[in-house]
XYZ file of C-alpha atoms in Angstrom:
222
model
C 0.015 0.011 -0.019
C 1.259 3.465 -0.852
C -0.965 6.465 0.127
C -3.714 3.933 1.079
C -3.809 2.648 -2.519
C -3.014 -0.993 -3.332
C -0.430 -1.273 -5.994
C -0.492 -4.309 -8.299
C 2.086 -5.033 -11.029
C 1.146 -7.564 -13.603
C 1.092 -8.382 -17.337
C -1.060 -5.508 -18.607
C -0.396 -2.784 -21.256
C -1.960 0.156 -19.544
C -2.204 1.619 -16.017
C -5.666 1.163 -14.460
C -6.804 3.025 -11.393
C -9.884 1.859 -9.566
C -11.967 2.769 -6.536
C -14.381 0.259 -5.146
C -17.784 1.181 -3.577
C -16.251 0.309 -0.133
C -13.559 2.957 -0.703
C -10.673 0.626 -1.457
C -8.455 2.030 -4.174
C -6.032 0.137 -6.349
C -3.722 0.821 -9.192
C -2.768 -1.924 -11.694
C 0.423 -1.253 -13.708
C 2.738 -3.085 -16.066
C 5.437 -5.141 -14.335
C 8.236 -2.856 -15.493
C 6.620 0.389 -14.160
C 8.789 2.133 -11.580
C 7.472 2.930 -8.096
C 8.412 6.576 -8.681
C 6.172 6.783 -11.725
C 3.356 5.108 -9.972
C 3.692 7.563 -7.101
C 3.541 10.496 -9.586
C 0.256 9.038 -10.956
C -1.220 8.691 -7.486
C -0.383 12.251 -6.548
C -1.827 13.569 -9.843
C -5.057 11.527 -9.357
C -5.382 12.101 -5.599
C -8.300 14.486 -5.892
C -10.107 12.074 -8.337
C -9.624 9.176 -5.800
C -11.059 11.264 -2.916
C -14.003 12.395 -5.029
C -14.831 8.805 -5.934
C -14.654 7.750 -2.245
C -16.867 10.626 -1.129
C -19.389 9.780 -3.781
C -19.617 6.149 -2.782
C -19.799 7.259 0.866
C -22.945 9.316 0.105
C -24.619 6.144 -1.115
C -23.952 4.261 2.106
C -27.111 4.117 4.094
C -27.372 4.754 7.836
C -29.239 1.877 9.460
C -32.744 2.916 10.246
C -34.653 1.614 13.301
C -37.973 2.653 11.803
C -39.286 3.884 15.232
C -41.488 6.781 16.109
C -39.638 10.079 16.197
C -37.047 9.060 13.533
C -36.623 11.427 10.626
C -37.258 10.310 7.080
C -36.829 12.317 3.897
C -39.313 12.767 1.112
C -38.812 15.210 -1.815
C -36.155 17.076 0.169
C -38.200 17.533 3.341
C -37.933 15.860 6.716
C -40.848 14.075 8.229
C -41.197 12.561 11.630
C -41.988 8.840 11.603
C -45.013 7.853 13.630
C -45.801 4.172 14.179
C -49.530 3.559 14.859
C -51.276 0.325 15.803
C -54.225 -0.399 13.541
C -56.024 -3.229 11.881
C -55.429 -1.848 8.368
C -51.810 -1.539 7.348
C -50.857 1.457 5.296
C -48.607 4.607 5.099
C -49.926 8.096 5.083
C -48.176 11.479 4.821
C -49.889 13.847 7.254
C -48.530 17.374 7.613
C -45.040 16.875 9.225
C -45.466 13.154 9.892
C -45.069 9.954 7.897
C -47.637 7.734 9.627
C -47.252 3.989 9.360
C -50.209 1.935 10.429
C -49.464 -1.664 11.394
C -51.115 -4.469 13.239
C -47.909 -5.405 15.085
C -45.888 -2.355 16.069
C -42.902 -4.524 17.158
C -42.394 -5.937 13.631
C -39.495 -3.894 12.286
C -39.434 -5.884 8.992
C -43.017 -5.006 8.323
C -42.552 -1.359 9.054
C -39.508 -1.266 6.763
C -41.329 -3.093 3.979
C -44.372 -0.775 4.169
C -42.264 2.332 4.023
C -40.173 1.089 1.088
C -43.338 0.163 -0.790
C -44.706 3.655 -0.169
C -41.458 5.280 -1.364
C -41.513 3.159 -4.505
C -45.133 3.974 -5.223
C -44.517 7.711 -4.793
C -41.417 7.404 -6.994
C -43.515 5.850 -9.817
C -45.902 8.852 -9.757
C -43.312 11.595 -9.309
C -40.692 10.230 -11.666
C -43.168 9.410 -14.461
C -44.545 12.961 -14.362
C -41.074 14.473 -14.626
C -40.008 11.989 -17.323
C -43.063 12.842 -19.482
C -42.504 16.534 -19.068
C -38.831 16.532 -20.047
C -39.244 13.940 -22.772
C -41.302 16.588 -24.528
C -38.034 18.423 -24.975
C -35.782 15.571 -26.097
C -38.565 13.812 -28.120
C -36.696 10.443 -28.120
C -38.473 7.140 -27.838
C -37.593 5.384 -24.571
C -38.629 1.729 -24.720
C -38.081 1.193 -21.008
C -38.161 3.662 -18.161
C -37.543 1.784 -14.952
C -37.224 2.736 -11.312
C -34.998 0.492 -9.133
C -32.476 0.671 -6.322
C -28.913 1.332 -7.478
C -25.845 1.118 -5.335
C -23.637 3.775 -6.695
C -25.488 5.736 -9.367
C -28.524 8.076 -9.472
C -29.391 7.059 -13.053
C -28.218 5.231 -16.120
C -29.023 5.299 -19.799
C -28.469 2.836 -22.679
C -29.084 4.795 -25.789
C -28.525 1.751 -28.031
C -31.188 -0.363 -26.267
C -33.270 2.788 -25.574
C -33.780 2.310 -21.838
C -33.296 4.475 -18.764
C -33.028 3.434 -15.087
C -33.505 5.807 -12.230
C -32.444 5.178 -8.598
C -35.576 4.978 -6.415
C -33.631 6.589 -3.584
C -33.996 9.907 -5.477
C -37.547 10.192 -4.185
C -35.961 11.385 -0.889
C -34.101 14.248 -2.676
C -35.396 17.694 -3.594
C -37.522 17.692 -6.803
C -35.042 19.886 -8.653
C -32.490 17.128 -8.166
C -34.843 14.473 -9.590
C -35.527 16.685 -12.572
C -31.777 17.103 -13.159
C -31.031 13.361 -13.081
C -33.960 12.434 -15.349
C -33.213 15.174 -17.855
C -29.469 14.237 -17.664
C -30.304 10.611 -18.685
C -32.825 11.711 -21.345
C -30.103 13.896 -22.899
C -27.929 10.792 -23.179
C -30.537 9.485 -25.586
C -29.331 12.185 -27.991
C -25.623 12.388 -26.854
C -24.538 9.004 -25.411
C -21.342 10.462 -23.861
C -20.347 13.512 -21.877
C -19.252 15.541 -24.891
C -19.282 19.252 -25.316
C -22.494 18.950 -27.282
C -24.038 17.044 -24.406
C -23.337 19.812 -21.921
C -24.305 22.546 -24.387
C -27.686 20.842 -24.847
C -28.127 20.423 -21.107
C -27.226 24.018 -20.424
C -29.591 25.320 -23.115
C -32.654 23.596 -21.681
C -31.589 23.586 -17.927
C -29.450 26.569 -17.311
C -29.115 25.839 -13.576
C -28.107 22.219 -13.969
C -24.766 22.791 -12.161
C -26.618 24.142 -9.145
C -29.010 21.221 -9.230
C -26.079 18.795 -9.456
C -24.382 20.475 -6.500
C -27.646 20.327 -4.532
C -27.877 16.577 -5.207
C -24.255 15.894 -4.208
C -24.531 17.993 -1.000
C -27.986 17.080 0.112
C -27.199 14.444 2.694
C -29.895 14.597 5.295
C -30.479 10.857 5.040
């Protein structure tokens, strides 16, 4: 290890620098690469390594107990969780509270399941509305628009297969952040890479995308 980065020398042609979701960083280099040269690479890419680690760290969830009084986020706002014993099991958003009605208030798995189902249902409604609105700008056919949990990304697009995936965890973020991610992925249907044309298009139709991106990266209430 040098500078907390694992160095591996093997039969490869190019130097490869990786950061895993758990924060472990490694550099793979050809066998004849000197330690001094590797050190220069690590110094040069130090900021990139830290940015990757910080990004992965933001995706790590804090364990929730799902008990009354705990804070949960929805569309950028904080709501107090209230567990209520009832015969009919459901979740309701009431003023500043997220009320979870359950038959057995001691069943944490049930509470978690009901809350996750509620988040997913809300994501379907909110994301679909935003997708339809911004797709009027891009006017590209999307064969599949899916919402699912993603470990390290807010969204992904495969322009060739014409599908877009959005991280369901976005439903906890401010709406301007959700709009940014969905429009970002829709723009990839036109420009598959992060070219100058991609950012010019993004800037033309969403002039404050940088502020929205910063909001998404810094919003870490949950």
